[in-house]
Short mmCIF file of C-alpha atoms and ligand atoms in Angstrom, two decimals:
data_model
loop_
_atom_site.label_atom_id
_atom_site.label_comp_id
_atom_site.label_asym_id
_atom_site.label_seq_id
_atom_site.Cartn_x
_atom_site.Cartn_y
_atom_site.Cartn_z
CA MET A 1436 -0.14 0.10 0.01
CA LEU A 1437 1.40 3.28 -0.80
CA THR A 1438 0.85 6.00 1.80
CA GLN A 1439 0.48 9.75 1.17
CA PRO A 1440 3.49 11.63 1.75
CA ILE A 1441 2.91 13.60 4.94
CA SER A 1442 2.59 17.23 4.56
CA ILE A 1443 5.63 19.29 6.07
CA ASP A 1444 3.03 21.27 8.19
CA SER A 1445 1.90 18.21 9.68
CA ARG A 1446 5.44 16.88 10.63
CA MET A 1447 6.14 16.73 14.16
CA ARG A 1448 9.40 18.53 14.52
CA ILE A 1449 11.82 16.24 16.19
CA PRO A 1450 14.35 18.25 18.77
CA ILE A 1451 17.80 18.08 17.37
CA ASP A 1452 21.00 18.40 19.54
CA ARG A 1453 23.41 18.79 16.98
CA CYS A 1454 26.95 17.32 16.52
CA THR A 1455 29.64 20.13 16.86
CA ASN A 1456 32.48 18.07 15.48
CA PRO A 1457 31.72 15.87 12.62
CA ARG A 1458 33.37 12.64 12.85
CA LEU A 1459 33.11 12.50 8.83
CA ASP A 1460 34.06 15.01 6.29
CA ALA A 1461 32.56 15.45 2.93
CA GLU A 1462 35.70 14.75 1.04
CA ALA A 1463 36.06 11.17 2.54
CA VAL A 1464 32.39 10.53 1.64
CA ALA A 1465 32.98 11.79 -1.87
CA ASN A 1466 36.10 9.69 -2.58
CA PHE A 1467 34.47 6.74 -1.17
CA LYS A 1468 36.88 5.64 1.52
CA LEU A 1469 34.19 4.96 4.06
CA SER A 1470 31.97 2.11 4.48
CA ASN A 1471 29.81 0.98 7.45
CA VAL A 1472 31.19 3.86 9.29
CA PRO A 1473 28.44 5.46 11.68
CA SER A 1474 27.84 9.22 10.74
CA ASP A 1475 27.26 12.01 13.12
CA HIS A 1476 23.74 11.55 14.75
CA LEU A 1477 21.59 9.08 16.07
CA TYR A 1478 17.74 9.22 16.60
CA ILE A 1479 16.33 7.78 19.82
CA ALA A 1480 12.68 7.40 21.31
CA GLU A 1481 12.07 5.67 24.67
CA TYR A 1482 8.97 3.52 25.18
CA ALA A 1483 7.26 3.19 28.51
CA HIS A 1484 3.82 3.22 30.17
CA LYS A 1485 2.59 2.03 26.69
CA GLU A 1486 3.50 4.91 24.75
CA TRP A 1487 6.67 6.22 22.61
CA ARG A 1488 8.00 9.32 24.22
CA LYS A 1489 11.19 11.47 24.38
CA GLU A 1490 12.15 11.62 20.68
CA ARG A 1491 15.24 13.30 19.89
CA ILE A 1492 18.35 13.49 17.72
CA ALA A 1493 21.65 13.75 19.49
CA PRO A 1494 25.35 13.46 18.41
CA TYR A 1495 26.28 9.73 17.76
CA ARG A 1496 27.49 8.13 21.00
CA PRO A 1497 27.46 4.97 23.07
CA LEU A 1498 24.16 4.14 24.86
CA GLN A 1499 23.64 3.72 28.69
CA LEU A 1500 22.02 0.46 29.11
CA THR A 1501 21.50 -1.65 32.34
CA PRO A 1502 23.47 -4.96 31.82
CA LEU A 1503 20.16 -6.53 32.77
CA SER A 1504 18.23 -4.96 29.95
CA LEU A 1505 15.97 -7.95 28.88
CA GLY A 1506 17.00 -7.37 25.12
CA LEU A 1507 20.69 -8.23 25.69
CA HIS A 1508 19.59 -11.45 27.30
CA TYR A 1509 16.44 -12.97 25.46
CA ALA A 1510 16.92 -11.07 22.08
CA GLN A 1511 13.80 -9.02 21.98
CA GLN A 1512 15.27 -7.02 19.19
CA VAL A 1513 14.20 -5.84 15.52
CA PHE A 1514 15.98 -3.99 12.80
CA GLU A 1515 15.39 -2.47 9.25
CA GLY A 1516 17.84 -1.82 6.56
CA MET A 1517 17.02 0.87 4.20
CA LYS A 1518 18.78 3.40 1.77
CA ALA A 1519 19.05 7.08 1.11
CA TYR A 1520 20.38 7.79 -2.53
CA ARG A 1521 22.10 10.83 -4.21
CA MET A 1522 20.01 11.52 -7.11
CA ASN A 1523 21.57 12.79 -9.99
CA ASP A 1524 20.21 16.51 -9.56
CA GLY A 1525 21.90 16.50 -6.10
CA ARG A 1526 18.76 15.92 -4.24
CA VAL A 1527 18.41 12.84 -1.81
CA GLY A 1528 15.70 10.30 -1.87
CA VAL A 1529 14.78 7.46 0.45
CA PHE A 1530 13.55 4.21 -0.96
CA ARG A 1531 10.12 2.85 -0.10
CA THR A 1532 9.70 3.99 3.40
CA ASP A 1533 6.10 2.88 3.91
CA ARG A 1534 7.12 -0.58 3.24
CA HIS A 1535 9.88 -0.64 5.38
CA ALA A 1536 7.75 0.82 8.20
CA GLN A 1537 5.06 -2.09 7.51
CA ARG A 1538 7.64 -4.73 7.67
CA PHE A 1539 9.34 -3.24 10.92
CA ASN A 1540 5.89 -3.57 12.47
CA ALA A 1541 5.13 -6.81 11.28
CA SER A 1542 8.76 -8.04 12.87
CA LEU A 1543 8.08 -5.91 16.23
CA ARG A 1544 4.39 -7.90 16.38
CA ARG A 1545 6.11 -11.15 16.06
CA MET A 1546 8.76 -10.59 18.78
CA ALA A 1547 6.03 -9.05 21.07
CA MET A 1548 7.34 -5.56 21.01
CA PRO A 1549 5.28 -2.21 20.48
CA GLU A 1550 4.66 -0.93 17.05
CA VAL A 1551 6.27 2.24 15.92
CA PRO A 1552 3.33 4.30 13.86
CA ALA A 1553 4.42 4.30 10.38
CA GLU A 1554 4.31 8.06 10.49
CA MET A 1555 6.72 8.42 13.44
CA PHE A 1556 9.15 5.69 11.57
CA ALA A 1557 9.09 7.73 8.27
CA ASN A 1558 9.59 11.22 10.19
CA ALA A 1559 12.37 9.60 12.43
CA VAL A 1560 14.35 8.36 9.23
CA HIS A 1561 13.65 11.14 6.95
CA THR A 1562 14.53 13.91 9.63
CA LEU A 1563 17.95 11.90 10.19
CA VAL A 1564 18.79 11.66 6.67
CA ASP A 1565 17.81 15.37 6.08
CA LEU A 1566 20.08 16.36 8.99
CA GLU A 1567 22.85 13.89 7.43
CA ARG A 1568 22.27 14.71 3.80
CA ASP A 1569 26.25 15.69 3.23
CA TRP A 1570 26.81 11.94 4.14
CA VAL A 1571 24.67 10.61 1.22
CA PRO A 1572 27.52 9.68 -1.21
CA PRO A 1573 27.27 10.12 -5.11
CA GLY A 1574 28.01 7.13 -7.40
CA PRO A 1575 25.79 4.18 -8.64
CA ASP A 1576 26.73 1.80 -6.16
CA SER A 1577 26.82 4.18 -3.22
CA ALA A 1578 24.15 5.09 -0.65
CA TYR A 1579 23.51 6.14 2.80
CA TYR A 1580 22.70 3.28 4.83
CA ILE A 1581 19.85 3.63 7.36
CA ARG A 1582 19.34 1.33 10.40
CA PRO A 1583 16.32 1.67 12.49
CA PHE A 1584 15.98 -0.75 15.38
CA VAL A 1585 14.14 -1.43 18.43
CA ILE A 1586 15.67 -3.07 21.61
CA ALA A 1587 14.22 -4.19 24.87
CA THR A 1588 15.63 -1.94 27.69
CA GLU A 1589 13.50 -3.12 30.93
CA GLU A 1590 15.99 -4.07 33.97
CA ARG A 1591 14.87 -7.66 34.87
CA ILE A 1592 16.83 -11.00 35.46
CA GLY A 1593 13.81 -13.14 34.90
CA LEU A 1594 12.20 -13.99 31.47
CA LYS A 1595 9.38 -11.78 30.63
CA PRO A 1596 8.24 -9.45 27.64
CA SER A 1597 10.00 -6.01 28.13
CA GLU A 1598 7.63 -3.38 28.71
CA GLU A 1599 10.37 -0.69 28.12
CA PHE A 1600 12.22 -0.09 24.67
CA MET A 1601 14.24 2.07 22.69
CA PHE A 1602 13.58 2.99 19.22
CA LEU A 1603 16.76 4.16 17.36
CA VAL A 1604 17.87 5.12 13.73
CA GLY A 1605 21.48 5.44 12.87
CA GLY A 1606 23.17 5.29 9.50
CA GLY A 1607 26.30 6.11 7.54
CA PRO A 1608 27.90 5.95 3.97
CA PHE A 1609 27.89 2.54 2.53
CA ARG A 1610 29.34 0.92 -0.51
CA PRO A 1611 28.16 -2.62 -1.72
CA VAL A 1612 29.05 -5.70 0.11
CA TYR A 1613 28.87 -8.10 -2.74
CA PRO A 1614 31.02 -6.63 -5.42
CA LYS A 1615 31.89 -9.93 -6.90
CA PRO A 1616 29.80 -12.69 -8.20
CA LEU A 1617 28.44 -15.14 -5.50
CA ARG A 1618 29.59 -18.69 -4.76
CA VAL A 1619 26.60 -20.09 -2.65
CA ARG A 1620 26.26 -23.73 -0.95
CA VAL A 1621 23.17 -25.30 -0.64
CA GLU A 1622 22.70 -26.01 3.05
CA ARG A 1623 21.59 -29.55 3.76
CA TYR A 1624 21.86 -29.74 7.55
CA TYR A 1625 21.50 -26.25 9.09
CA THR A 1626 18.08 -24.65 9.29
CA ARG A 1627 17.54 -20.92 9.12
CA ALA A 1628 13.62 -20.57 9.33
CA ALA A 1629 10.88 -23.22 10.21
CA LYS A 1630 6.98 -22.86 9.83
CA GLY A 1631 5.76 -21.09 12.72
CA GLY A 1632 9.09 -19.55 13.58
CA THR A 1633 10.58 -16.17 13.03
CA GLY A 1634 12.01 -16.29 9.49
CA PHE A 1635 9.88 -13.54 8.22
CA ALA A 1636 11.23 -11.32 10.99
CA LYS A 1637 14.01 -8.95 10.74
CA CYS A 1638 15.14 -10.04 14.34
CA GLY A 1639 18.61 -10.12 15.60
CA GLY A 1640 18.53 -13.82 16.57
CA ASN A 1641 17.86 -15.00 12.94
CA TYR A 1642 21.00 -13.79 12.10
CA ALA A 1643 23.30 -15.10 14.88
CA ALA A 1644 22.06 -18.38 14.04
CA ALA A 1645 23.12 -18.32 10.51
CA MET A 1646 26.67 -17.24 11.59
CA LEU A 1647 27.97 -20.56 12.08
CA PRO A 1648 26.71 -22.23 8.90
CA THR A 1649 27.97 -19.28 7.08
CA ILE A 1650 31.36 -19.20 8.60
CA GLU A 1651 31.36 -23.18 7.67
CA ALA A 1652 30.32 -22.38 4.30
CA ASN A 1653 33.14 -19.79 4.22
CA GLU A 1654 35.70 -22.28 5.30
CA ALA A 1655 34.56 -24.77 2.37
CA GLY A 1656 35.24 -21.91 -0.14
CA TYR A 1657 31.74 -20.17 -0.46
CA ASP A 1658 30.32 -16.83 0.24
CA GLN A 1659 27.07 -17.42 1.44
CA VAL A 1660 24.66 -20.33 2.63
CA LEU A 1661 21.73 -21.02 0.11
CA TRP A 1662 18.94 -22.19 2.82
CA THR A 1663 16.44 -24.73 2.10
CA ASP A 1664 13.29 -25.84 3.84
CA ALA A 1665 13.59 -26.81 7.41
CA ASN A 1666 11.55 -30.14 6.64
CA GLU A 1667 13.48 -31.85 4.03
CA HIS A 1668 16.35 -29.31 3.23
CA GLU A 1669 15.24 -29.67 -0.35
CA TYR A 1670 13.63 -26.54 -1.46
CA ILE A 1671 15.38 -23.47 -1.99
CA GLU A 1672 14.50 -20.52 0.36
CA GLU A 1673 16.73 -17.60 0.40
CA SER A 1674 20.49 -16.56 1.21
CA GLY A 1675 22.15 -14.45 3.98
CA THR A 1676 20.29 -10.96 3.77
CA MET A 1677 18.95 -11.55 0.36
CA ASN A 1678 16.03 -13.31 -1.33
CA VAL A 1679 17.32 -15.68 -4.44
CA MET A 1680 15.87 -15.19 -7.82
CA PHE A 1681 16.05 -17.68 -11.08
CA ILE A 1682 15.57 -17.09 -14.47
CA ILE A 1683 14.22 -20.48 -15.79
CA ASN A 1684 13.09 -20.92 -19.10
CA ASP A 1685 12.65 -16.74 -19.17
CA VAL A 1686 10.51 -17.21 -16.20
CA LEU A 1687 11.65 -14.98 -13.35
CA THR A 1688 11.17 -17.56 -10.28
CA THR A 1689 11.48 -17.04 -6.50
CA ALA A 1690 10.32 -18.73 -3.65
CA PRO A 1691 6.91 -17.65 -2.40
CA LEU A 1692 6.69 -15.36 0.82
CA GLY A 1693 5.43 -17.04 4.18
CA ASP A 1694 6.82 -17.46 7.68
CA THR A 1695 10.33 -18.71 6.49
CA ILE A 1696 10.93 -16.03 3.87
CA LEU A 1697 11.93 -12.26 4.69
CA ASP A 1698 9.37 -10.27 2.62
CA GLY A 1699 12.38 -8.44 0.71
CA ILE A 1700 11.24 -4.89 -0.40
CA THR A 1701 13.91 -5.51 -3.33
CA ARG A 1702 12.27 -8.77 -4.16
CA ASP A 1703 8.78 -6.97 -4.17
CA SER A 1704 10.08 -4.07 -6.36
CA ILE A 1705 11.84 -6.65 -8.91
CA LEU A 1706 8.67 -8.45 -9.34
CA VAL A 1707 6.71 -5.24 -9.81
CA LEU A 1708 8.95 -4.17 -12.54
CA ALA A 1709 9.44 -7.61 -14.07
CA ARG A 1710 5.39 -8.00 -14.33
CA GLU A 1711 5.21 -4.17 -15.85
CA ARG A 1712 7.79 -5.46 -18.49
CA GLY A 1713 5.79 -8.33 -19.26
CA ILE A 1714 8.28 -10.97 -18.08
CA THR A 1715 6.47 -13.77 -16.51
CA VAL A 1716 6.75 -14.47 -12.69
CA ASP A 1717 6.49 -17.48 -11.10
CA GLU A 1718 6.40 -17.61 -7.08
CA ARG A 1719 7.16 -21.05 -6.35
CA SER A 1720 9.53 -23.41 -4.49
CA VAL A 1721 12.40 -24.61 -6.53
CA SER A 1722 13.89 -28.03 -5.35
CA VAL A 1723 17.49 -28.91 -5.32
CA THR A 1724 17.02 -31.67 -7.71
CA GLU A 1725 15.39 -29.07 -10.26
CA LEU A 1726 18.01 -26.52 -9.79
CA ARG A 1727 20.97 -29.02 -10.31
CA GLU A 1728 18.92 -30.70 -13.53
CA ARG A 1729 18.14 -27.02 -14.98
CA ILE A 1730 21.61 -25.66 -14.62
CA LEU A 1731 22.82 -28.86 -16.32
CA ASP A 1732 20.32 -28.79 -19.07
CA GLY A 1733 20.69 -24.90 -19.55
CA SER A 1734 17.26 -24.00 -18.99
CA LEU A 1735 18.34 -21.95 -15.70
CA THR A 1736 20.22 -18.90 -17.18
CA GLU A 1737 20.54 -16.65 -14.32
CA ALA A 1738 20.67 -17.08 -10.44
CA PHE A 1739 20.98 -13.80 -8.44
CA GLY A 1740 20.45 -12.55 -4.67
CA VAL A 1741 18.39 -9.47 -4.43
CA GLY A 1742 18.37 -7.19 -1.04
CA THR A 1743 18.99 -3.43 -0.22
CA ALA A 1744 22.84 -4.17 0.50
CA ALA A 1745 23.81 -5.31 -3.06
CA SER A 1746 20.67 -4.58 -4.90
CA VAL A 1747 21.29 -7.45 -7.55
CA ALA A 1748 24.05 -9.78 -6.84
CA PRO A 1749 24.78 -12.36 -9.53
CA ILE A 1750 25.48 -16.03 -8.53
CA THR A 1751 28.14 -17.82 -10.32
CA THR A 1752 28.30 -20.95 -8.62
CA VAL A 1753 26.05 -23.07 -6.81
CA GLY A 1754 27.53 -25.86 -4.63
CA ILE A 1755 25.09 -28.97 -4.10
CA ASP A 1756 26.41 -31.99 -2.08
CA GLY A 1757 29.82 -31.45 -2.66
CA GLN A 1758 29.55 -30.57 -6.27
CA ASP A 1759 29.95 -27.27 -7.78
CA TYR A 1760 27.75 -25.83 -10.60
CA ASN A 1761 28.55 -23.18 -12.56
CA LEU A 1762 26.77 -20.29 -14.41
CA GLU A 1763 27.93 -17.95 -16.97
CA ILE A 1764 27.33 -14.35 -16.14
CA LYS A 1765 26.66 -12.41 -19.21
CA PRO A 1766 26.74 -8.57 -19.45
CA ASP A 1767 23.16 -8.47 -20.99
CA ALA A 1768 21.54 -10.74 -18.35
CA VAL A 1769 18.21 -9.77 -17.18
CA MET A 1770 19.20 -9.32 -13.58
CA PHE A 1771 21.40 -6.35 -14.64
CA SER A 1772 18.60 -4.66 -16.34
CA PHE A 1773 16.64 -4.93 -13.03
CA LYS A 1774 19.53 -3.42 -11.19
CA GLN A 1775 19.86 -0.66 -13.68
CA GLN A 1776 16.01 0.09 -13.64
CA LEU A 1777 16.33 0.34 -9.79
CA LEU A 1778 19.34 2.55 -10.13
CA ASP A 1779 17.44 4.72 -12.62
CA ILE A 1780 14.52 5.17 -10.25
CA ARG A 1781 16.70 5.64 -7.32
CA THR A 1782 18.79 8.46 -9.09
CA GLY A 1783 16.00 9.98 -11.07
CA ALA A 1784 17.16 8.96 -14.41
CA ALA A 1785 13.83 7.26 -14.84
CA PRO A 1786 10.31 8.58 -13.74
CA ASP A 1787 9.22 7.12 -10.18
CA MET A 1788 5.95 5.63 -11.40
CA HIS A 1789 5.16 4.28 -7.99
CA ASN A 1790 6.10 6.70 -5.51
CA TRP A 1791 8.91 4.52 -4.31
CA MET A 1792 11.21 7.74 -3.70
CA THR A 1793 10.56 10.32 -0.68
CA ILE A 1794 12.60 13.42 -1.63
CA ILE A 1795 14.04 14.55 1.50
CA ASP A 1796 13.58 18.23 2.14
CA GLY A 1797 12.30 20.32 4.82
CA TYR A 1798 12.55 18.16 7.91
CA VAL A 1799 15.23 20.10 9.26
CA LYS A 1800 14.88 23.76 9.80
C1 LIG B 2209 16.82 -7.99 4.64
C2 LIG B 2209 16.71 -9.12 4.34
C3 LIG B 2209 16.31 -9.46 2.68
C4 LIG B 2209 16.38 -8.46 1.57
O1 LIG B 2209 15.29 -7.61 2.00
P1 LIG B 2209 15.33 -6.18 1.37
O2 LIG B 2209 14.28 -5.26 1.94
O3 LIG B 2209 15.46 -6.43 -0.09
O4 LIG B 2209 16.61 -5.60 1.97
C5 LIG B 2209 16.39 -10.76 2.33
N1 LIG B 2209 16.44 -11.68 3.27
C6 LIG B 2209 16.59 -11.74 4.66
C7 LIG B 2209 17.29 -12.66 5.36
C8 LIG B 2209 16.95 -10.14 5.17
O5 LIG B 2209 17.26 -10.31 6.30
#
């Protein structure tokens, strides 16, 4: 669902305590020396007595937390990952804030945490980006990465759902994490997500549980795990922090959404663009057996990951039961046309037909 842009007059002004000695400088950002470095400000709101309050933006600094914060022990934690882009005309735009707010709240509900009203979420993100607009780097693969998150802060030893939380938004200049084509290994033992579990939520625990399997895949020479279903380890789900797509006989094929799949906003955007271009889309589970056969008979021509971090990441090798299957990556591949189309929308080179971009202007006086 598209939300109407909030008029500037109806926006709540967030109190800002400006940073007086910036940690980053514009030249460093432009010269692309920085990646995953937090920028100068942090947005914070606190939840207690069943309401969000004390919204503010302050210089980036360590938090004060009681060591007995429930979130540190029982992983009541949820996050988002989204980006602001430097457009060709110099303006700054944020991609699909409304969808990120929606997914944030779906994750929060699953983790028994209070929702953040979509307008509050949007205002927090957009105000922070407006304040930090100088840190939004130019260039096709660069962006300002935005990290909204909520943590449980109530002090307590015993297990219970927290009644106190912090909502924070930070960010920083970013360059892509998957510059090279990926080697992925089909996971036949470990499970990322099971029916009824938390796979669809962007909650910290999911990623902690994926680290050991990923390290083992790395040690075997792969970049990422290609996750399979929890029951049979036979149906492809997704990979790392990316949804996975295949082109099979010219059909764009990807796993259907459900409670084991993260509802990726890049995934959704590419499916919208593909359907508009008349490309057939099939949201269905692909088995490992089918994957192997279709790579071998040449009907599977492309495999790629899609996510905010890398946008589109080509997969060059799929490891299945100790055997590597290779895919040729052609410059005129369909995946690159999606990547270009997304880039054009984000930079303003193509019209934003779906109102995916919010132009950031006037949030900070
Ligand atoms: C964030 C994420 C994705 C991609 O979602 P985007 O909204 O496209 O960034 C896919 N899978 C997992 C597990 C993720 O955490």
